mmCIF file of C-alpha atoms in Angstrom:
data_model
loop_
_atom_site.group_PDB
_atom_site.id
_atom_site.type_symbol
_atom_site.label_atom_id
_atom_site.label_comp_id
_atom_site.label_asym_id
_atom_site.label_seq_id
_atom_site.Cartn_x
_atom_site.Cartn_y
_atom_site.Cartn_z
ATOM 1 C CA MET A 1 19.742 -17.055 -3.470
ATOM 2 C CA ARG A 2 19.240 -14.552 -6.112
ATOM 3 C CA PRO A 3 18.834 -10.833 -5.361
ATOM 4 C CA PHE A 4 15.737 -9.680 -6.704
ATOM 5 C CA ARG A 5 14.202 -6.228 -7.577
ATOM 6 C CA ILE A 6 10.625 -5.499 -8.949
ATOM 7 C CA ALA A 7 10.947 -4.103 -12.234
ATOM 8 C CA VAL A 8 7.722 -3.935 -13.887
ATOM 9 C CA PRO A 9 7.754 -3.352 -17.861
ATOM 10 C CA GLN A 10 6.052 0.061 -19.022
ATOM 11 C CA ALA A 11 4.409 -2.159 -21.540
ATOM 12 C CA ASP A 12 2.608 -3.972 -19.106
ATOM 13 C CA LEU A 13 1.516 -0.916 -17.214
ATOM 14 C CA ASP A 14 0.579 0.657 -20.534
ATOM 15 C CA ASP A 15 -1.355 -2.471 -21.386
ATOM 16 C CA LEU A 16 -3.096 -2.191 -17.998
ATOM 17 C CA HIS A 17 -4.253 1.137 -18.900
ATOM 18 C CA ARG A 18 -5.670 0.439 -22.565
ATOM 19 C CA ARG A 19 -7.679 -2.416 -20.857
ATOM 20 C CA LEU A 20 -9.173 -0.207 -18.156
ATOM 21 C CA ASP A 21 -10.065 2.775 -20.604
ATOM 22 C CA ASN A 22 -11.615 -0.115 -22.756
ATOM 23 C CA THR A 23 -13.778 -1.839 -20.063
ATOM 24 C CA ARG A 24 -17.113 -3.515 -21.157
ATOM 25 C CA TRP A 25 -19.275 -2.579 -18.216
ATOM 26 C CA PRO A 26 -22.315 -4.498 -16.681
ATOM 27 C CA THR A 27 -25.953 -3.441 -16.238
ATOM 28 C CA GLU A 28 -26.992 -3.044 -12.528
ATOM 29 C CA LEU A 29 -29.826 -3.381 -10.392
ATOM 30 C CA PRO A 30 -31.374 -0.147 -9.364
ATOM 31 C CA GLY A 31 -30.638 -0.037 -5.242
ATOM 32 C CA ALA A 32 -28.497 -3.303 -4.978
ATOM 33 C CA GLY A 33 -25.841 -1.540 -3.293
ATOM 34 C CA TRP A 34 -23.289 -4.136 -1.738
ATOM 35 C CA ASP A 35 -25.938 -6.970 -1.472
ATOM 36 C CA ARG A 36 -25.262 -8.667 -4.701
ATOM 37 C CA GLY A 37 -21.129 -7.653 -4.962
ATOM 38 C CA VAL A 38 -19.312 -4.475 -5.839
ATOM 39 C CA PRO A 39 -21.584 -1.536 -6.699
ATOM 40 C CA LEU A 40 -21.081 -0.364 -10.383
ATOM 41 C CA ASP A 41 -20.570 3.293 -9.323
ATOM 42 C CA TYR A 42 -18.331 2.472 -6.701
ATOM 43 C CA LEU A 43 -16.134 0.144 -9.005
ATOM 44 C CA LYS A 44 -16.633 2.735 -11.895
ATOM 45 C CA GLU A 45 -14.682 5.309 -9.688
ATOM 46 C CA LEU A 46 -12.195 3.137 -8.195
ATOM 47 C CA ALA A 47 -11.217 1.577 -11.546
ATOM 48 C CA GLY A 48 -10.974 5.446 -12.731
ATOM 49 C CA PHE A 49 -8.680 6.092 -9.855
ATOM 50 C CA TRP A 50 -6.166 2.927 -10.602
ATOM 51 C CA ARG A 51 -6.134 4.299 -14.063
ATOM 52 C CA THR A 52 -5.595 8.203 -13.702
ATOM 53 C CA SER A 53 -4.101 8.597 -10.216
ATOM 54 C CA TYR A 54 -2.586 5.688 -8.643
ATOM 55 C CA ASP A 55 1.262 5.253 -9.047
ATOM 56 C CA TRP A 56 2.778 1.766 -9.251
ATOM 57 C CA ARG A 57 6.085 2.923 -9.542
ATOM 58 C CA ALA A 58 5.537 4.691 -6.293
ATOM 59 C CA ALA A 59 4.797 1.497 -5.107
ATOM 60 C CA GLU A 60 7.065 -0.520 -6.526
ATOM 61 C CA ALA A 61 10.204 1.723 -5.158
ATOM 62 C CA ARG A 62 8.545 1.051 -1.677
ATOM 63 C CA LEU A 63 8.734 -2.423 -2.205
ATOM 64 C CA ASN A 64 12.154 -2.253 -3.373
ATOM 65 C CA ARG A 65 13.179 -0.182 -0.415
ATOM 66 C CA PHE A 66 13.505 -3.974 1.258
ATOM 67 C CA PRO A 67 15.965 -6.412 0.318
ATOM 68 C CA GLN A 68 14.065 -9.049 -1.642
ATOM 69 C CA PHE A 69 15.581 -12.178 -3.327
ATOM 70 C CA THR A 70 14.092 -15.470 -5.090
ATOM 71 C CA THR A 71 15.723 -18.977 -4.716
ATOM 72 C CA ASP A 72 14.493 -22.441 -6.299
ATOM 73 C CA ILE A 73 12.816 -24.900 -3.815
ATOM 74 C CA ASP A 74 11.289 -28.389 -4.574
ATOM 75 C CA GLY A 75 11.034 -26.907 -7.992
ATOM 76 C CA ALA A 76 9.451 -24.076 -7.473
ATOM 77 C CA ASN A 77 10.675 -20.324 -7.944
ATOM 78 C CA VAL A 78 10.313 -18.695 -4.151
ATOM 79 C CA HIS A 79 10.333 -14.774 -3.885
ATOM 80 C CA PHE A 80 10.839 -13.052 -0.364
ATOM 81 C CA LEU A 81 11.896 -10.062 1.495
ATOM 82 C CA HIS A 82 14.853 -10.805 4.268
ATOM 83 C CA VAL A 83 15.061 -7.600 6.138
ATOM 84 C CA ARG A 84 17.331 -8.188 9.110
ATOM 85 C CA SER A 85 17.369 -6.175 12.186
ATOM 86 C CA PRO A 86 20.198 -4.019 13.212
ATOM 87 C CA GLU A 87 19.646 -5.911 16.844
ATOM 88 C CA PRO A 88 22.101 -8.892 16.552
ATOM 89 C CA ASP A 89 20.054 -10.937 19.040
ATOM 90 C CA ALA A 90 16.605 -10.332 17.060
ATOM 91 C CA THR A 91 14.298 -13.311 16.637
ATOM 92 C CA PRO A 92 14.061 -14.408 13.005
ATOM 93 C CA LEU A 93 10.199 -14.634 12.146
ATOM 94 C CA ILE A 94 8.375 -15.835 8.866
ATOM 95 C CA MET A 95 5.537 -14.049 7.943
ATOM 96 C CA THR A 96 2.981 -15.837 5.382
ATOM 97 C CA HIS A 97 -0.008 -13.826 3.691
ATOM 98 C CA GLY A 98 -2.797 -15.812 2.372
ATOM 99 C CA TRP A 99 -5.555 -14.819 -0.314
ATOM 100 C CA PRO A 100 -5.927 -11.646 -1.321
ATOM 101 C CA GLY A 101 -3.009 -10.637 0.249
ATOM 102 C CA SER A 102 0.601 -10.116 -0.825
ATOM 103 C CA VAL A 103 4.169 -9.299 0.492
ATOM 104 C CA ALA A 104 2.798 -5.481 0.078
ATOM 105 C CA GLU A 105 0.282 -6.459 3.126
ATOM 106 C CA PHE A 106 3.380 -6.110 5.572
ATOM 107 C CA LEU A 107 4.734 -2.850 4.539
ATOM 108 C CA ASP A 108 3.923 -0.821 7.094
ATOM 109 C CA VAL A 109 5.114 -3.251 10.030
ATOM 110 C CA ILE A 110 8.366 -4.166 8.706
ATOM 111 C CA GLU A 111 10.214 -1.144 9.835
ATOM 112 C CA PRO A 112 8.860 -1.139 13.577
ATOM 113 C CA LEU A 113 9.261 -4.953 13.760
ATOM 114 C CA THR A 114 12.991 -4.864 12.977
ATOM 115 C CA ASP A 115 14.090 -1.678 14.340
ATOM 116 C CA PRO A 116 11.755 -1.465 17.512
ATOM 117 C CA ARG A 117 14.679 1.125 18.984
ATOM 118 C CA ARG A 118 14.036 3.580 16.299
ATOM 119 C CA HIS A 119 9.905 3.087 16.827
ATOM 120 C CA GLY A 120 8.976 3.399 20.316
ATOM 121 C CA GLY A 121 9.793 -0.385 21.179
ATOM 122 C CA ASP A 122 12.506 -2.504 23.370
ATOM 123 C CA PRO A 123 15.482 -3.328 21.118
ATOM 124 C CA ALA A 124 15.015 -6.951 23.009
ATOM 125 C CA GLU A 125 11.643 -7.460 20.973
ATOM 126 C CA ALA A 126 13.316 -7.249 17.351
ATOM 127 C CA PHE A 127 12.714 -9.251 14.702
ATOM 128 C CA HIS A 128 14.419 -10.391 11.561
ATOM 129 C CA LEU A 129 12.099 -10.733 8.903
ATOM 130 C CA VAL A 130 11.255 -13.463 6.049
ATOM 131 C CA ILE A 131 7.999 -12.290 4.092
ATOM 132 C CA PRO A 132 7.906 -15.074 1.099
ATOM 133 C CA SER A 133 5.338 -15.217 -1.271
ATOM 134 C CA PRO A 134 3.724 -18.858 -1.404
ATOM 135 C CA PRO A 135 4.310 -20.293 -5.147
ATOM 136 C CA GLY A 136 1.210 -19.402 -7.238
ATOM 137 C CA PHE A 137 1.311 -15.783 -5.619
ATOM 138 C CA GLY A 138 2.836 -12.484 -6.706
ATOM 139 C CA PHE A 139 6.736 -12.658 -7.703
ATOM 140 C CA SER A 140 6.875 -16.274 -6.889
ATOM 141 C CA GLY A 141 5.131 -16.872 -10.112
ATOM 142 C CA PRO A 142 3.102 -19.693 -10.618
ATOM 143 C CA ALA A 143 3.313 -23.234 -9.270
ATOM 144 C CA PRO A 144 5.366 -25.523 -11.660
ATOM 145 C CA GLN A 145 3.057 -28.404 -11.459
ATOM 146 C CA SER A 146 -0.029 -29.476 -9.098
ATOM 147 C CA GLY A 147 0.625 -30.795 -5.554
ATOM 148 C CA TRP A 148 1.832 -27.359 -3.974
ATOM 149 C CA ASN A 149 -0.647 -27.918 -1.039
ATOM 150 C CA VAL A 150 -0.007 -26.175 2.377
ATOM 151 C CA THR A 151 2.000 -29.047 3.642
ATOM 152 C CA ARG A 152 4.331 -28.529 0.619
ATOM 153 C CA ILE A 153 4.414 -24.988 1.130
ATOM 154 C CA ALA A 154 5.859 -25.319 4.960
ATOM 155 C CA GLY A 155 8.372 -27.780 3.984
ATOM 156 C CA ALA A 156 9.626 -25.185 1.782
ATOM 157 C CA TRP A 157 9.657 -22.458 4.295
ATOM 158 C CA ALA A 158 11.425 -24.843 6.404
ATOM 159 C CA GLU A 159 14.006 -25.308 4.305
ATOM 160 C CA LEU A 160 14.235 -21.255 3.397
ATOM 161 C CA MET A 161 15.102 -20.855 6.910
ATOM 162 C CA SER A 162 17.528 -23.445 7.018
ATOM 163 C CA ARG A 163 19.267 -21.919 3.820
ATOM 164 C CA LEU A 164 18.917 -18.281 5.446
ATOM 165 C CA GLY A 165 20.746 -20.093 8.905
ATOM 166 C CA TYR A 166 17.937 -19.631 11.097
ATOM 167 C CA HIS A 167 17.615 -22.539 13.225
ATOM 168 C CA ARG A 168 15.477 -21.473 15.805
ATOM 169 C CA TYR A 169 12.854 -19.101 14.623
ATOM 170 C CA ALA A 170 8.712 -18.131 15.235
ATOM 171 C CA VAL A 171 6.137 -18.112 12.758
ATOM 172 C CA HIS A 172 3.348 -15.621 11.782
ATOM 173 C CA GLY A 173 0.358 -16.210 9.704
ATOM 174 C CA ASP A 174 -2.773 -14.733 8.439
ATOM 175 C CA ASP A 175 -5.768 -16.215 6.152
ATOM 176 C CA ILE A 176 -4.356 -19.468 4.425
ATOM 177 C CA GLY A 177 -0.742 -18.395 6.206
ATOM 178 C CA THR A 178 -2.474 -19.361 9.182
ATOM 179 C CA TRP A 179 -2.635 -23.031 8.483
ATOM 180 C CA ILE A 180 0.796 -22.598 6.566
ATOM 181 C CA ALA A 181 2.447 -21.032 10.044
ATOM 182 C CA LEU A 182 0.738 -23.937 12.104
ATOM 183 C CA THR A 183 2.190 -26.612 9.637
ATOM 184 C CA VAL A 184 5.442 -25.562 9.894
ATOM 185 C CA ALA A 185 5.298 -25.510 13.392
ATOM 186 C CA GLY A 186 4.013 -28.926 13.536
ATOM 187 C CA MET A 187 6.410 -29.984 11.210
ATOM 188 C CA ASN A 188 9.590 -28.505 12.536
ATOM 189 C CA LEU A 189 8.931 -28.806 16.585
ATOM 190 C CA GLU A 190 12.957 -28.690 17.180
ATOM 191 C CA ARG A 191 13.213 -25.407 15.342
ATOM 192 C CA VAL A 192 9.987 -23.316 15.595
ATOM 193 C CA ILE A 193 10.054 -21.395 19.203
ATOM 194 C CA GLY A 194 6.332 -20.260 19.065
ATOM 195 C CA ALA A 195 3.473 -19.676 15.909
ATOM 196 C CA HIS A 196 1.600 -16.827 16.112
ATOM 197 C CA VAL A 197 -1.647 -16.031 14.148
ATOM 198 C CA ASP A 198 -4.241 -13.370 13.204
ATOM 199 C CA PHE A 199 -7.104 -15.907 11.474
ATOM 200 C CA LEU A 200 -8.000 -19.049 13.842
ATOM 201 C CA LEU A 201 -10.901 -20.800 12.651
ATOM 202 C CA THR A 202 -12.560 -23.402 15.430
ATOM 203 C CA PRO A 203 -15.522 -24.827 13.426
ATOM 204 C CA PRO A 204 -17.190 -27.332 15.712
ATOM 205 C CA SER A 205 -16.362 -31.054 15.710
ATOM 206 C CA GLY A 206 -19.857 -32.461 15.635
ATOM 207 C CA ASP A 207 -19.942 -33.430 19.137
ATOM 208 C CA PRO A 208 -23.074 -32.097 20.945
ATOM 209 C CA ALA A 209 -21.319 -31.998 24.189
ATOM 210 C CA GLU A 210 -18.619 -29.274 22.725
ATOM 211 C CA LEU A 211 -21.374 -26.849 22.724
ATOM 212 C CA ALA A 212 -22.617 -27.219 25.653
ATOM 213 C CA GLY A 213 -22.920 -23.982 28.052
ATOM 214 C CA LEU A 214 -21.279 -21.868 25.223
ATOM 215 C CA ARG A 215 -21.250 -17.925 26.370
ATOM 216 C CA GLU A 216 -23.733 -15.855 24.265
ATOM 217 C CA GLN A 217 -20.849 -14.238 22.755
ATOM 218 C CA ASP A 218 -19.742 -17.798 21.623
ATOM 219 C CA THR A 219 -22.909 -18.830 20.307
ATOM 220 C CA GLU A 220 -23.011 -15.494 17.970
ATOM 221 C CA ARG A 221 -19.378 -16.365 16.458
ATOM 222 C CA LEU A 222 -20.874 -19.860 15.868
ATOM 223 C CA ALA A 223 -23.763 -18.078 13.958
ATOM 224 C CA GLN A 224 -21.459 -15.562 12.139
ATOM 225 C CA MET A 225 -19.437 -18.372 10.763
ATOM 226 C CA GLY A 226 -22.502 -20.003 9.986
ATOM 227 C CA ARG A 227 -23.245 -16.531 7.828
ATOM 228 C CA TRP A 228 -20.208 -16.570 6.352
ATOM 229 C CA LEU A 229 -19.867 -20.063 5.219
ATOM 230 C CA GLU A 230 -23.708 -19.731 3.648
ATOM 231 C CA GLN A 231 -23.712 -16.289 2.304
ATOM 232 C CA ARG A 232 -20.157 -14.870 1.593
ATOM 233 C CA SER A 233 -17.907 -18.520 0.973
ATOM 234 C CA GLY A 234 -18.881 -18.417 -3.045
ATOM 235 C CA TYR A 235 -15.272 -17.135 -3.807
ATOM 236 C CA MET A 236 -13.772 -20.231 -1.620
ATOM 237 C CA LYS A 237 -16.377 -23.011 -3.468
ATOM 238 C CA ILE A 238 -15.293 -21.180 -7.047
ATOM 239 C CA GLN A 239 -11.182 -21.169 -5.973
ATOM 240 C CA ALA A 240 -11.518 -24.848 -4.560
ATOM 241 C CA THR A 241 -13.566 -26.091 -7.105
ATOM 242 C CA ARG A 242 -13.033 -24.603 -10.599
ATOM 243 C CA PRO A 243 -9.856 -22.090 -10.577
ATOM 244 C CA GLN A 244 -8.819 -22.951 -14.120
ATOM 245 C CA THR A 245 -12.447 -21.759 -15.467
ATOM 246 C CA LEU A 246 -12.174 -18.612 -13.001
ATOM 247 C CA ALA A 247 -8.488 -17.629 -14.217
ATOM 248 C CA TYR A 248 -9.161 -16.748 -17.465
ATOM 249 C CA GLY A 249 -11.767 -13.791 -16.905
ATOM 250 C CA LEU A 250 -9.196 -12.761 -13.916
ATOM 251 C CA ALA A 251 -6.086 -12.404 -16.199
ATOM 252 C CA ASP A 252 -7.911 -10.703 -18.984
ATOM 253 C CA SER A 253 -9.985 -8.066 -17.249
ATOM 254 C CA PRO A 254 -8.166 -5.537 -14.832
ATOM 255 C CA VAL A 255 -11.718 -4.638 -13.660
ATOM 256 C CA GLY A 256 -12.882 -8.186 -13.359
ATOM 257 C CA GLN A 257 -9.261 -8.824 -10.768
ATOM 258 C CA LEU A 258 -10.092 -5.477 -9.111
ATOM 259 C CA ALA A 259 -13.796 -6.350 -8.173
ATOM 260 C CA TRP A 260 -12.815 -9.946 -7.192
ATOM 261 C CA ILE A 261 -10.201 -8.846 -4.579
ATOM 262 C CA THR A 262 -12.034 -5.650 -3.566
ATOM 263 C CA GLU A 263 -15.082 -7.354 -2.463
ATOM 264 C CA LYS A 264 -12.782 -8.981 0.069
ATOM 265 C CA PHE A 265 -11.784 -6.003 1.129
ATOM 266 C CA TYR A 266 -15.152 -4.498 1.804
ATOM 267 C CA GLU A 267 -16.624 -7.550 3.544
ATOM 268 C CA TRP A 268 -13.558 -8.614 5.828
ATOM 269 C CA THR A 269 -12.223 -5.372 7.053
ATOM 270 C CA ASP A 270 -13.044 -2.628 9.785
ATOM 271 C CA CYS A 271 -14.583 -0.664 6.974
ATOM 272 C CA ALA A 272 -18.265 1.425 7.322
ATOM 273 C CA LYS A 273 -19.480 2.193 3.635
ATOM 274 C CA VAL A 274 -16.324 1.343 1.549
ATOM 275 C CA PRO A 275 -13.040 -0.488 1.980
ATOM 276 C CA GLU A 276 -11.465 2.679 1.957
ATOM 277 C CA ASP A 277 -12.602 3.734 5.454
ATOM 278 C CA ALA A 278 -10.108 0.822 6.516
ATOM 279 C CA VAL A 279 -7.366 0.785 4.205
ATOM 280 C CA SER A 280 -6.210 3.211 1.588
ATOM 281 C CA ARG A 281 -6.682 3.127 -1.857
ATOM 282 C CA ASP A 282 -3.018 3.251 -2.832
ATOM 283 C CA GLN A 283 -2.821 -0.152 -0.347
ATOM 284 C CA LEU A 284 -5.783 -1.612 -1.808
ATOM 285 C CA LEU A 285 -4.574 -0.980 -5.323
ATOM 286 C CA THR A 286 -0.945 -1.846 -4.585
ATOM 287 C CA ASN A 287 -2.440 -5.580 -3.490
ATOM 288 C CA VAL A 288 -4.556 -5.793 -6.447
ATOM 289 C CA SER A 289 -1.713 -4.750 -8.896
ATOM 290 C CA VAL A 290 0.730 -7.287 -7.770
ATOM 291 C CA TYR A 291 -2.010 -9.976 -8.488
ATOM 292 C CA TRP A 292 -2.429 -8.380 -11.914
ATOM 293 C CA LEU A 293 1.210 -7.521 -12.886
ATOM 294 C CA THR A 294 2.155 -10.772 -11.982
ATOM 295 C CA ALA A 295 -1.030 -12.839 -13.785
ATOM 296 C CA THR A 296 -1.463 -15.059 -10.671
ATOM 297 C CA ALA A 297 -5.094 -14.510 -10.033
ATOM 298 C CA GLY A 298 -5.466 -17.719 -11.392
ATOM 299 C CA SER A 299 -2.284 -19.821 -9.789
ATOM 300 C CA SER A 300 -3.332 -18.574 -6.526
ATOM 301 C CA ALA A 301 -6.413 -19.800 -6.479
ATOM 302 C CA GLN A 302 -5.053 -23.011 -7.471
ATOM 303 C CA LEU A 303 -4.283 -23.277 -3.786
ATOM 304 C CA TYR A 304 -7.896 -23.296 -2.688
ATOM 305 C CA PHE A 305 -8.149 -26.399 -4.752
ATOM 306 C CA GLU A 306 -5.144 -28.016 -3.455
ATOM 307 C CA MET A 307 -6.409 -27.552 0.402
ATOM 308 C CA ALA A 308 -9.863 -27.966 -0.460
ATOM 309 C CA ASP A 309 -10.028 -30.868 2.075
ATOM 310 C CA MET A 310 -9.035 -28.879 4.716
ATOM 311 C CA LEU A 311 -11.450 -25.721 3.824
ATOM 312 C CA PRO A 312 -14.831 -25.556 5.976
ATOM 313 C CA ILE A 313 -16.609 -25.995 3.001
ATOM 314 C CA ALA A 314 -15.298 -29.624 3.081
ATOM 315 C CA THR A 315 -17.677 -32.486 3.137
ATOM 316 C CA PRO A 316 -17.216 -34.399 5.627
ATOM 317 C CA PRO A 317 -16.217 -31.477 7.706
ATOM 318 C CA PRO A 318 -12.027 -31.202 7.469
ATOM 319 C CA PRO A 319 -10.627 -33.078 10.748
ATOM 320 C CA LEU A 320 -9.499 -31.378 13.877
ATOM 321 C CA PRO A 321 -5.572 -30.076 13.700
ATOM 322 C CA PRO A 322 -3.098 -32.356 15.762
ATOM 323 C CA PRO A 323 -2.538 -30.836 19.238
ATOM 324 C CA LEU A 324 0.383 -28.228 18.658
ATOM 325 C CA PRO A 325 3.057 -28.628 21.421
ATOM 326 C CA VAL A 326 4.819 -25.149 20.191
ATOM 327 C CA PRO A 327 3.429 -21.917 21.939
ATOM 328 C CA LEU A 328 0.729 -20.242 20.006
ATOM 329 C CA GLY A 329 -0.348 -16.409 20.180
ATOM 330 C CA VAL A 330 -3.760 -15.657 18.581
ATOM 331 C CA ALA A 331 -4.713 -12.084 17.827
ATOM 332 C CA VAL A 332 -8.461 -11.806 17.702
ATOM 333 C CA TYR A 333 -9.721 -8.535 15.135
ATOM 334 C CA LEU A 334 -13.129 -7.263 16.242
ATOM 335 C CA HIS A 335 -14.466 -7.237 12.196
ATOM 336 C CA ASP A 336 -12.614 -10.288 10.924
ATOM 337 C CA ALA A 337 -14.347 -12.416 8.545
ATOM 338 C CA SER A 338 -14.902 -15.193 11.495
ATOM 339 C CA LEU A 339 -14.008 -15.142 14.774
ATOM 340 C CA PRO A 340 -12.637 -17.821 16.723
ATOM 341 C CA ILE A 341 -13.919 -19.293 20.009
ATOM 342 C CA ARG A 342 -11.468 -19.520 23.143
ATOM 343 C CA ARG A 343 -12.901 -22.670 24.504
ATOM 344 C CA LEU A 344 -12.879 -24.532 21.552
ATOM 345 C CA ALA A 345 -9.664 -23.303 20.680
ATOM 346 C CA ASP A 346 -7.989 -24.509 24.320
ATOM 347 C CA ALA A 347 -9.406 -27.927 23.602
ATOM 348 C CA ARG A 348 -7.500 -28.073 19.883
ATOM 349 C CA PHE A 349 -4.600 -26.053 20.872
ATOM 350 C CA PRO A 350 -3.214 -26.804 24.460
ATOM 351 C CA ASN A 351 -0.062 -24.336 24.323
ATOM 352 C CA ILE A 352 -1.918 -20.877 23.997
ATOM 353 C CA VAL A 353 0.137 -18.391 25.701
ATOM 354 C CA GLN A 354 -1.153 -15.676 24.416
ATOM 355 C CA TRP A 355 -4.757 -14.730 23.402
ATOM 356 C CA ASN A 356 -5.650 -10.821 22.398
ATOM 357 C CA GLU A 357 -9.005 -9.566 21.525
ATOM 358 C CA TYR A 358 -9.419 -6.043 19.832
ATOM 359 C CA ASP A 359 -12.146 -4.174 19.088
ATOM 360 C CA ARG A 360 -11.335 -2.854 15.915
ATOM 361 C CA GLY A 361 -9.416 -3.972 12.724
ATOM 362 C CA GLY A 362 -10.332 -7.044 10.766
ATOM 363 C CA HIS A 363 -8.956 -9.583 8.360
ATOM 364 C CA PHE A 364 -6.208 -7.285 7.158
ATOM 365 C CA PRO A 365 -4.410 -6.100 10.508
ATOM 366 C CA ALA A 366 -0.821 -5.161 9.171
ATOM 367 C CA MET A 367 -2.530 -2.763 7.089
ATOM 368 C CA GLU A 368 -5.574 -1.692 8.969
ATOM 369 C CA GLU A 369 -4.174 -1.166 12.580
ATOM 370 C CA PRO A 370 -0.223 -1.763 11.949
ATOM 371 C CA ASP A 371 0.305 -0.243 15.479
ATOM 372 C CA LEU A 372 -2.054 -3.184 17.142
ATOM 373 C CA PHE A 373 0.009 -5.848 14.906
ATOM 374 C CA VAL A 374 3.167 -4.742 15.841
ATOM 375 C CA GLN A 375 2.090 -4.304 19.811
ATOM 376 C CA ASP A 376 0.770 -8.313 19.640
ATOM 377 C CA LEU A 377 3.709 -9.643 17.811
ATOM 378 C CA ARG A 378 6.002 -7.530 20.193
ATOM 379 C CA SER A 379 4.300 -8.890 23.503
ATOM 380 C CA PHE A 380 3.969 -12.451 22.104
ATOM 381 C CA VAL A 381 7.889 -12.767 21.805
ATOM 382 C CA ARG A 382 7.983 -11.434 25.745
ATOM 383 C CA ALA A 383 5.287 -14.482 26.647
ATOM 384 C CA LEU A 384 7.765 -17.147 24.674
ATOM 385 C CA PRO A 385 9.497 -19.299 27.214
ATOM 386 C CA VAL A 386 13.081 -18.519 27.950
#
């Protein structure tokens, strides 16, 4: 375990500013709005804010308020935040983000989760937090070789928790982190006391009987998943098939990187017109800056290639997961990219101890609705068997 502190060289920030100044902008068809991608005028204005008003050093200092470390696991460098609660009996919890998230995604919830006594909560609901960057993402840097799929990352997380001395712990995941969290739980039944996820996909198995008698709400959720796969999964197909080709553009153009991630914050969050309706510009740009300053746009996309057979775009459809015997908590935020169907979830996960649906929030709830996020995790701990 090596202490780690983020210290981006000033030369890298100067290079970012030069590239933003020298952007070669494309044309745009009139009146397209967001239908064909991020609008030109909007992105120009956002890039200008990144260049002249956004303060990476302030974001860096905020991240550095929390203890960070790196360690080598299975040949890969793993960066992680390790924030211990002042409550000695706090529940250890490892939290995994997905794409295009980062450890910065959880900044607003770290202190309420680790020190509920100071944030209106019950000290019995405190957590010791471990927040790693998967190999390929952020300050972990690129994975050193192929084969870093969900199962291998889950094995690394189990090893990380063991090295930290946590022999009984809970797991949380969102986006791809959901698959990782569930896999950690499935591999370590004797150690994982419960799994909590924000983004649970429940695609049909292909058996017509499974869909008989679905409620109208559930039928609409199936249609929503179909629209997402048909109209909004292009990023997934590219990253799952040609991540290296994509990497050249994203590693060379900060505006390209900005557009690639901003589109997801528009489509997947609870925003009315622009992503800033759901998350602040500083939050969005910190997340984008982590990818840009670590040059991990391409290496993070490699995870989609490694897990292509698990994605809903796979042909034939990916196999259903095995039953998960550990307690499972599911949080559903109304404006997420895709919403799960409880009946299908119950058939696949027979040990759901908590299922909460919220009428606000989207794919990044720790940023969009930190109070709901904290509340849901605290109540999940209360729902776990003693």
